[in-house]
Coordinates of C-alpha atoms in Angstrom, one line a residue:
M7 CA -83.3 37.0 57.3
F8 CA -85.8 38.1 59.9
A9 CA -85.8 41.4 61.7
K10 CA -85.2 41.2 65.5
S11 CA -88.6 42.8 66.1
L12 CA -90.3 39.9 64.4
L13 CA -88.2 37.3 66.3
S14 CA -88.8 38.9 69.7
S15 CA -92.6 38.5 69.3
F16 CA -92.7 34.8 69.0
C17 CA -89.5 32.9 69.7
F18 CA -86.2 32.6 71.5
L19 CA -82.8 32.0 70.1
A20 CA -80.7 29.1 71.4
V21 CA -77.0 30.0 71.5
A22 CA -73.8 28.3 72.2
V23 CA -72.4 29.5 75.6
L24 CA -68.7 29.2 76.3
Q25 CA -67.6 28.9 79.9
V26 CA -63.8 28.8 80.4
S27 CA -61.4 28.8 83.3
A28 CA -58.2 29.5 81.5
D29 CA -56.2 32.6 82.4
G30 CA -56.5 35.3 79.8
C31 CA -60.1 34.5 78.7
S32 CA -62.6 37.3 78.4
Q33 CA -66.3 37.8 77.6
D34 CA -67.5 39.7 74.5
N35 CA -71.2 40.0 73.8
G36 CA -72.0 36.8 75.6
Y37 CA -69.2 34.7 74.2
Y38 CA -65.9 33.8 75.8
Y39 CA -62.7 34.1 73.9
C40 CA -59.3 32.9 75.1
N41 CA -56.1 32.8 73.1
Q42 CA -55.4 33.6 69.5
A43 CA -55.0 30.4 67.5
S44 CA -53.1 29.5 64.4
E45 CA -54.6 25.9 64.4
V46 CA -57.5 24.2 65.9
E47 CA -57.5 20.4 65.8
F48 CA -60.7 18.4 66.2
K49 CA -59.7 14.9 67.4
G50 CA -61.9 11.8 67.5
V51 CA -64.3 13.0 64.9
G52 CA -66.7 10.3 63.7
F53 CA -69.3 8.1 65.4
S54 CA -72.1 5.6 64.5
S55 CA -75.6 6.8 64.4
S56 CA -78.3 7.8 61.9
Y57 CA -80.0 10.9 60.6
N58 CA -83.3 11.4 58.7
K59 CA -82.6 11.3 55.0
V60 CA -85.3 13.1 53.0
T61 CA -87.0 10.9 50.5
S62 CA -89.7 13.2 49.1
M63 CA -90.9 16.8 49.1
N64 CA -94.4 17.9 48.0
P65 CA -94.5 21.5 46.9
E66 CA -98.3 21.5 47.0
S67 CA -99.0 19.9 50.4
C68 CA -95.7 21.2 51.9
E69 CA -95.1 17.7 53.3
C70 CA -91.6 16.1 53.4
T71 CA -90.9 12.5 54.2
S72 CA -87.7 10.8 55.3
T73 CA -86.1 7.5 56.3
P74 CA -83.4 6.8 58.8
Q75 CA -79.9 6.8 57.2
S76 CA -77.2 5.0 59.2
F77 CA -73.6 6.2 59.1
G78 CA -70.4 5.4 61.0
G79 CA -66.7 5.4 60.9
A80 CA -63.9 8.0 60.9
L81 CA -65.1 11.6 60.4
A82 CA -68.7 10.3 60.0
P83 CA -70.9 12.0 59.0
F84 CA -68.3 14.6 57.7
D85 CA -66.9 12.0 55.4
E86 CA -70.0 12.4 53.3
E87 CA -70.3 15.0 50.5
L88 CA -69.9 18.6 51.7
S89 CA -70.8 21.9 50.1
F90 CA -68.8 25.0 51.2
H91 CA -70.6 28.2 52.0
F92 CA -69.4 31.8 52.3
R93 CA -71.5 34.6 53.9
G94 CA -70.5 38.3 53.7
P95 CA -68.9 40.5 54.3
V96 CA -66.4 38.4 52.6
Q97 CA -64.2 38.4 49.4
L98 CA -63.1 35.0 48.2
K99 CA -59.9 35.3 46.3
R100 CA -58.9 31.7 45.8
F101 CA -60.3 28.2 46.6
A102 CA -59.0 24.7 46.0
V103 CA -59.7 21.1 47.0
Y104 CA -57.0 18.4 47.0
Y105 CA -57.3 14.6 47.3
P106 CA -54.6 12.2 48.4
D107 CA -52.7 10.5 45.6
S108 CA -50.4 8.3 47.6
D109 CA -50.2 6.5 51.0
N110 CA -47.7 9.2 52.1
A111 CA -50.4 11.8 52.2
L112 CA -52.2 10.1 55.0
S113 CA -49.3 8.4 56.8
S114 CA -47.7 11.8 57.6
L115 CA -50.9 13.2 59.1
K116 CA -51.5 10.0 61.1
K117 CA -48.1 10.4 62.8
R118 CA -49.1 13.9 63.8
S119 CA -52.4 12.7 65.3
N120 CA -50.8 9.8 67.2
H121 CA -48.4 12.2 68.9
N122 CA -49.4 12.6 72.5
H123 CA -51.2 15.8 73.5
K124 CA -50.6 16.3 77.2
K125 CA -53.6 17.2 79.2
A126 CA -52.9 20.4 81.0
V127 CA -52.5 20.9 84.7
A128 CA -52.4 24.0 86.8
N129 CA -49.0 25.6 87.5
E130 CA -47.7 26.5 90.9
G131 CA -50.2 28.6 92.8
G132 CA -53.1 27.4 90.6
A133 CA -52.4 29.9 87.8
L134 CA -52.7 28.7 84.3
K135 CA -50.0 29.4 81.7
K136 CA -51.1 31.4 78.6
R137 CA -50.3 29.7 75.3
D138 CA -48.5 32.8 74.2
D139 CA -46.1 32.8 77.1
P140 CA -42.7 33.4 75.5
A141 CA -40.9 31.2 77.9
E142 CA -42.1 27.9 76.6
I143 CA -44.6 26.3 74.2
T144 CA -47.8 25.2 75.6
S145 CA -50.9 23.5 74.3
T146 CA -54.6 23.9 75.0
V147 CA -57.0 21.0 75.3
Y148 CA -60.7 21.4 75.3
E149 CA -63.1 18.9 76.7
T150 CA -66.7 19.2 75.5
I151 CA -69.5 19.3 78.1
L152 CA -73.0 19.8 76.9
R153 CA -75.3 22.5 78.2
T154 CA -78.0 24.6 76.6
A155 CA -78.7 28.2 77.4
Y156 CA -81.2 30.5 75.8
I157 CA -81.4 34.2 75.2
N158 CA -84.3 36.4 74.0
A159 CA -84.0 38.1 70.7
D160 CA -82.8 41.3 72.4
G161 CA -79.9 39.4 73.9
S162 CA -81.2 39.2 77.5
P163 CA -81.2 35.8 79.3
A164 CA -84.4 33.8 78.9
T165 CA -86.0 32.7 82.2
S166 CA -87.4 29.5 80.7
A167 CA -86.7 27.1 77.8
P168 CA -88.5 28.2 74.6
E169 CA -91.4 26.6 72.9
A170 CA -90.4 24.4 70.0
F171 CA -89.7 26.3 66.9
P172 CA -92.9 26.6 64.9
A173 CA -93.1 25.1 61.4
S174 CA -93.1 27.3 58.4
T175 CA -96.2 29.3 58.1
V176 CA -97.6 30.1 54.7
T177 CA -100.0 32.9 53.9
G178 CA -100.9 34.9 50.9
N179 CA -101.1 33.9 47.2
G180 CA -98.7 36.3 45.6
P181 CA -96.6 35.4 42.6
A182 CA -93.1 33.8 42.9
P183 CA -90.5 36.5 43.6
T184 CA -88.6 37.9 40.6
S185 CA -86.2 40.2 42.2
S186 CA -83.0 39.6 44.1
S187 CA -83.3 38.6 47.7
S188 CA -80.8 37.3 50.2
S189 CA -83.4 35.3 52.1
S190 CA -84.1 31.9 50.5
S191 CA -86.8 31.3 53.0
S192 CA -89.1 34.1 51.7
L193 CA -92.6 32.8 51.1
G194 CA -94.1 35.7 49.2
S195 CA -95.0 39.2 50.3
N196 CA -97.3 38.0 53.0
G197 CA -95.4 34.8 53.8
L198 CA -93.4 34.0 56.9
S199 CA -91.1 31.1 57.4
I200 CA -89.6 30.1 60.8
S201 CA -87.1 27.4 60.4
A202 CA -84.5 25.3 62.2
P203 CA -82.2 27.2 64.5
N204 CA -79.2 27.3 62.2
E205 CA -81.3 29.2 59.7
I206 CA -81.9 32.2 61.9
G207 CA -78.2 33.1 61.5
K208 CA -74.8 31.5 61.6
G209 CA -73.6 31.4 65.2
L210 CA -76.9 32.4 66.8
A211 CA -78.3 28.9 67.2
A212 CA -77.0 25.4 66.8
S213 CA -75.8 22.6 69.1
S214 CA -75.2 24.2 72.4
F215 CA -72.0 23.5 74.2
V216 CA -69.7 24.6 77.1
T217 CA -66.0 24.2 76.8
S218 CA -63.6 24.2 79.7
S219 CA -60.0 24.9 78.7
T220 CA -56.7 24.5 80.5
S221 CA -53.2 25.2 79.3
A222 CA -49.9 24.1 80.7
P223 CA -46.3 23.7 79.6
P224 CA -45.2 20.5 78.1
T225 CA -43.3 18.1 80.3
S226 CA -40.6 17.4 77.8
A227 CA -39.2 18.5 74.5
S228 CA -41.0 15.8 72.7
S229 CA -44.4 17.1 73.9
A230 CA -43.7 20.7 73.2
S231 CA -44.7 20.2 69.6
S232 CA -47.6 18.3 68.2
A233 CA -46.0 18.1 64.8
P234 CA -45.0 14.7 63.4
T235 CA -41.8 13.2 64.8
S236 CA -40.8 12.6 61.2
S237 CA -42.2 13.3 57.8
P238 CA -41.9 11.3 54.5
S239 CA -39.1 12.6 52.3
S240 CA -41.4 13.1 49.4
S241 CA -41.1 16.8 48.7
G242 CA -42.0 17.5 45.2
S243 CA -44.1 14.4 44.8
S244 CA -47.8 14.5 44.0
D245 CA -49.0 13.1 47.4
W246 CA -51.9 15.6 47.2
V247 CA -53.4 16.5 43.9
R248 CA -55.7 19.5 43.2
S249 CA -59.1 18.5 41.8
S250 CA -60.9 21.8 42.0
Y251 CA -59.6 25.4 41.7
Y252 CA -60.9 29.0 41.6
D253 CA -58.9 32.2 41.3
S254 CA -60.9 35.5 41.3
E255 CA -58.3 37.7 39.7
S256 CA -57.8 35.6 36.6
S257 CA -61.5 34.4 36.5
T258 CA -60.2 30.9 36.6
S259 CA -62.6 28.1 37.6
D260 CA -61.9 24.4 37.2
N261 CA -64.3 21.7 38.5
I262 CA -66.2 24.2 40.5
V263 CA -69.8 25.4 40.4
F264 CA -71.0 28.5 42.3
M265 CA -74.5 28.4 43.8
N266 CA -76.7 30.6 45.9
N267 CA -80.3 30.5 47.1
M268 CA -82.2 32.3 44.3
G269 CA -84.0 29.4 42.7
G270 CA -86.9 30.4 40.5
T271 CA -85.7 34.0 39.8
A272 CA -83.3 33.7 36.9
G273 CA -83.7 30.5 35.0
S274 CA -82.4 27.9 37.4
G275 CA -83.8 26.3 40.4
V276 CA -87.4 26.5 41.6
W277 CA -89.6 28.5 43.9
S278 CA -92.8 27.4 45.7
Y279 CA -95.0 28.7 48.5
C280 CA -94.0 25.7 50.6
F281 CA -90.2 25.7 50.2
G282 CA -89.4 29.2 49.0
N283 CA -86.3 29.6 46.8
S284 CA -84.2 26.5 46.1
I285 CA -80.5 26.6 45.4
S286 CA -79.7 28.0 41.9
Y287 CA -76.7 28.9 39.8
A288 CA -75.1 32.1 41.2
A289 CA -74.5 35.1 38.9
A290 CA -71.0 36.5 38.7
N291 CA -71.8 39.0 41.4
G292 CA -72.7 36.2 43.7
V293 CA -76.0 37.9 44.7
D294 CA -78.4 37.2 41.8
G295 CA -79.4 33.9 40.2
A296 CA -78.3 32.7 36.8
S297 CA -79.5 30.3 34.2
S298 CA -76.2 28.5 33.8
P299 CA -72.9 28.1 35.7
Q300 CA -71.0 31.4 36.1
V301 CA -67.5 32.1 37.5
L302 CA -67.7 34.3 40.6
A303 CA -66.2 37.7 39.9
D304 CA -63.5 39.3 42.0
T305 CA -66.2 40.8 44.2
M306 CA -67.1 41.6 47.8
L307 CA -70.2 39.9 49.1
K308 CA -72.0 42.1 51.6
S309 CA -73.6 41.1 54.9
D310 CA -76.3 38.5 54.6
K311 CA -75.3 37.5 51.1
E312 CA -74.2 33.9 50.6
V313 CA -72.6 31.8 47.9
S314 CA -71.8 28.1 48.0
I315 CA -69.2 26.0 46.2
W316 CA -69.8 22.6 44.6
S317 CA -67.9 20.3 42.3
A318 CA -68.8 20.4 38.6
N319 CA -69.8 16.7 38.7
K320 CA -73.6 16.7 38.1
C321 CA -75.8 14.3 40.0
D322 CA -76.8 11.4 37.8
G323 CA -79.7 9.1 38.5
D324 CA -79.8 8.4 42.2
D325 CA -76.1 8.8 42.9
C326 CA -76.8 11.9 45.0
G327 CA -79.8 10.4 46.7
Y328 CA -83.1 12.4 46.7
Y329 CA -83.0 16.1 45.9
L330 CA -85.7 18.7 45.2
S331 CA -87.1 18.4 41.7
G332 CA -86.0 21.2 39.4
I333 CA -82.8 22.3 41.1
P334 CA -79.3 22.2 39.5
A335 CA -78.0 19.2 41.4
Y336 CA -74.2 18.6 41.8
H337 CA -71.9 16.5 43.9
G338 CA -70.1 18.0 46.8
F339 CA -66.6 17.1 48.2
S340 CA -66.3 13.9 50.2
G341 CA -63.8 11.8 52.2
T342 CA -60.2 12.7 53.0
K343 CA -59.3 16.0 51.5
V344 CA -57.4 19.3 51.9
V345 CA -59.3 22.5 51.3
L346 CA -57.5 25.8 50.8
M347 CA -59.2 29.2 50.8
E348 CA -57.8 32.7 50.5
F349 CA -60.2 35.5 51.7
N350 CA -60.7 38.7 53.6
M351 CA -63.6 39.9 55.7
P352 CA -63.6 43.7 55.9
H353 CA -66.3 45.4 57.9
D354 CA -69.3 46.8 56.2
D355 CA -72.1 49.2 57.3
S356 CA -75.0 46.9 56.6
T357 CA -78.1 47.1 58.9
N358 CA -79.3 43.5 58.2
F359 CA -80.2 41.2 61.0
I360 CA -76.9 39.4 60.7
N361 CA -74.9 42.5 59.7
D362 CA -71.1 42.4 59.7
M363 CA -71.0 38.7 60.8
P364 CA -69.1 36.8 58.1
A365 CA -68.8 33.1 58.1
I366 CA -67.3 30.2 56.2
W367 CA -68.9 26.8 56.8
A368 CA -69.5 23.4 55.3
L369 CA -72.9 21.6 55.1
N370 CA -73.8 18.0 54.3
A371 CA -74.6 18.5 50.7
Q372 CA -78.0 16.9 51.1
V373 CA -79.1 19.9 53.1
P374 CA -79.0 22.6 50.3
R375 CA -80.0 20.0 47.7
T376 CA -83.3 19.6 49.6
L377 CA -84.0 22.7 51.8
Q378 CA -81.3 24.8 53.5
Y379 CA -83.7 27.4 54.8
G380 CA -87.2 26.2 55.8
K381 CA -89.1 23.4 57.5
R382 CA -86.7 21.3 59.6
E383 CA -88.3 18.1 58.5
C384 CA -87.3 18.9 54.9
S385 CA -83.6 18.5 55.4
C386 CA -81.3 16.2 57.4
W387 CA -79.7 19.1 59.3
D388 CA -82.0 18.9 62.4
S389 CA -81.5 15.2 62.7
G390 CA -77.7 15.5 62.7
C391 CA -76.2 15.0 59.2
G392 CA -73.6 17.7 60.0
E393 CA -72.5 21.3 59.8
F394 CA -68.9 22.5 60.3
D395 CA -68.4 26.2 61.0
I396 CA -64.8 26.7 59.8
F397 CA -64.3 30.5 60.3
E398 CA -67.3 32.1 62.0
V399 CA -67.8 35.6 63.5
L400 CA -70.4 35.2 66.2
N401 CA -71.6 38.8 66.7
A402 CA -71.7 42.0 64.6
G403 CA -68.4 43.7 64.0
N404 CA -66.3 41.2 66.0
E405 CA -62.8 40.5 64.8
K406 CA -62.5 37.0 66.2
M407 CA -63.4 33.9 64.2
V408 CA -64.1 30.5 65.9
S409 CA -64.5 26.9 64.6
T410 CA -67.2 24.6 65.7
I411 CA -68.4 21.1 64.7
H412 CA -72.2 20.6 64.9
S413 CA -73.2 17.0 64.9
K414 CA -74.9 14.6 67.4
Q415 CA -71.6 13.1 68.4
G416 CA -71.5 13.1 72.2
S417 CA -75.1 14.2 72.5
Q418 CA -77.1 13.6 75.6
N419 CA -80.6 12.2 75.1
G420 CA -80.3 13.3 71.5
A421 CA -79.7 16.9 72.3
G422 CA -76.6 18.9 71.6
G423 CA -73.5 17.3 70.4
G424 CA -70.3 18.3 68.6
G425 CA -67.9 20.8 70.0
G426 CA -65.9 24.0 69.5
S427 CA -63.1 26.1 70.7
S428 CA -62.9 29.4 72.6
D429 CA -59.5 30.0 71.1
Y430 CA -60.0 32.1 68.0
F431 CA -58.5 33.1 64.6
T432 CA -58.1 36.8 63.9
R433 CA -60.5 38.0 61.3
P434 CA -58.7 39.3 58.2
T435 CA -60.2 42.8 57.7
G436 CA -57.4 44.2 55.7
S437 CA -55.0 41.8 53.9
T438 CA -56.2 38.3 53.0
M439 CA -55.8 35.2 55.0
I440 CA -55.1 31.7 53.7
G441 CA -56.9 29.0 55.6
A442 CA -56.4 25.2 55.2
V443 CA -58.9 22.6 56.4
V444 CA -57.6 19.0 56.4
F445 CA -60.2 16.2 56.7
D446 CA -58.2 13.1 57.6
T447 CA -60.1 9.8 57.8
S448 CA -56.9 7.9 58.7
S449 CA -56.7 9.6 62.1
S450 CA -60.4 10.8 62.6
A451 CA -59.1 14.3 62.8
V452 CA -60.0 17.6 61.2
Y453 CA -57.5 20.4 61.2
V454 CA -58.2 24.1 60.7
I455 CA -55.0 26.0 60.1
D456 CA -53.9 29.5 59.3
V457 CA -51.3 29.0 56.6
T458 CA -51.0 32.6 55.5
K459 CA -47.3 32.7 56.4
N460 CA -46.4 29.2 55.0
G461 CA -45.8 30.3 51.4
V462 CA -48.9 28.5 50.2
N463 CA -49.6 29.3 46.5
F464 CA -52.4 26.9 45.6
D465 CA -50.1 24.7 43.6
Q466 CA -51.4 21.8 41.5
T467 CA -49.8 19.2 43.8
Y468 CA -48.3 19.1 47.3
S469 CA -46.1 16.6 49.0
A470 CA -47.0 14.9 52.2
S471 CA -44.2 16.8 54.0
D472 CA -45.6 20.1 52.6
V473 CA -49.0 19.5 54.2
A474 CA -47.6 18.1 57.4
G475 CA -45.4 21.2 57.6
W476 CA -48.5 23.4 57.8
L477 CA -49.4 21.8 61.1
K478 CA -48.6 24.0 64.1
S479 CA -46.9 23.4 67.4
G480 CA -49.0 23.9 70.5
S481 CA -52.2 23.8 68.6
T482 CA -55.6 24.1 70.2
V483 CA -57.2 20.6 70.5
V484 CA -60.9 19.9 70.7
Q485 CA -61.5 16.3 71.7
L486 CA -64.8 14.8 70.7
S487 CA -66.1 11.8 72.5

């Protein structure tokens, strides 16, 4: 990653600014945080549009071409293949992906989504009830309003909008790197690459948004909980079936491939002056490259180190679309699914640009298969193919994690889009946390849930009622338009 001193000399950073009116919210390093959450529900996810699908990449001329790719429907574009990314400091203990094996799997979740969420109103005297008020269960509803604010690299407010981010600049004729490096955008000892905003650092730049939140008590017992009114009596059935699994302590890996961005350094992937390091197989330590698939060790990734998870299903012919020649190309995880992950995020003493800012996120799998870090026209990210920040720490050392969807849904004049929550999950710095992410195409909803206390043990199958039982009362709701 780039040092702040370099950034301050030639660019601004666009950041998401949260402005909230709910009682109990506070500002921390430029971000507003409200209530501790155990679930954030994104409703109305999916719209019709297009993004620029890369069709060629020339490592000699540094040129990339693309063509418009239309998409639409429930969860779109997040119904497409996703890769899952983990940035340190983080220790991933277990990971699993489940797919529905019966109609019960979806019907139970759909009942939950169809349950009315009451829009909050002010209480007597204008005060807003806190969600943790012991007297009664409340819910928080966020409406996304787009606005962009800018800060300089030192954190001070910018007085004007920045110039457009410059394209990658290539200088020098040094050899391809042979040593470990956490920056996949390195272009040689004299090279410099400035790339799309999300590549400066997770949480420092992306679709900008403002959220206004209100919270009020439910009007009746039926609205006090957003859980389904009934669940299928299918406990013990295989409504959800595990397709991929990883356990660090037993070194177990089934239908999973670990990647990082060390292409061209250890026998897999490629390196070029134009595009830097591609994705590659990750070594067991998660930091170095490898020549073949390795099982990630029971290890702690330090700040600024990143590993990604893919299925073990290799791309064949054009079934993955275009991808950079020479990379190990695999399919991601698409459609309706449940993703479980157990992890902790202890503090570390790194002095990197994004030190002590762990994050877990999902990318449209086309992005890392072309260029995750580099020229914006060489991936579909900038044109809106989708990024989902699942658990993200926005500034160094913070112990709050937020969830944000980045897409062009709801954008104004092509700018901004997506949405996020000022309610937060508590970062697990000691014991591990188990998070569940449910991508439900039947109700156009995505749920991010802390299931640490739900007795989840990454079983081979789960019933519909099991998964529906993870959904929380009084969840935070982010309504996308």
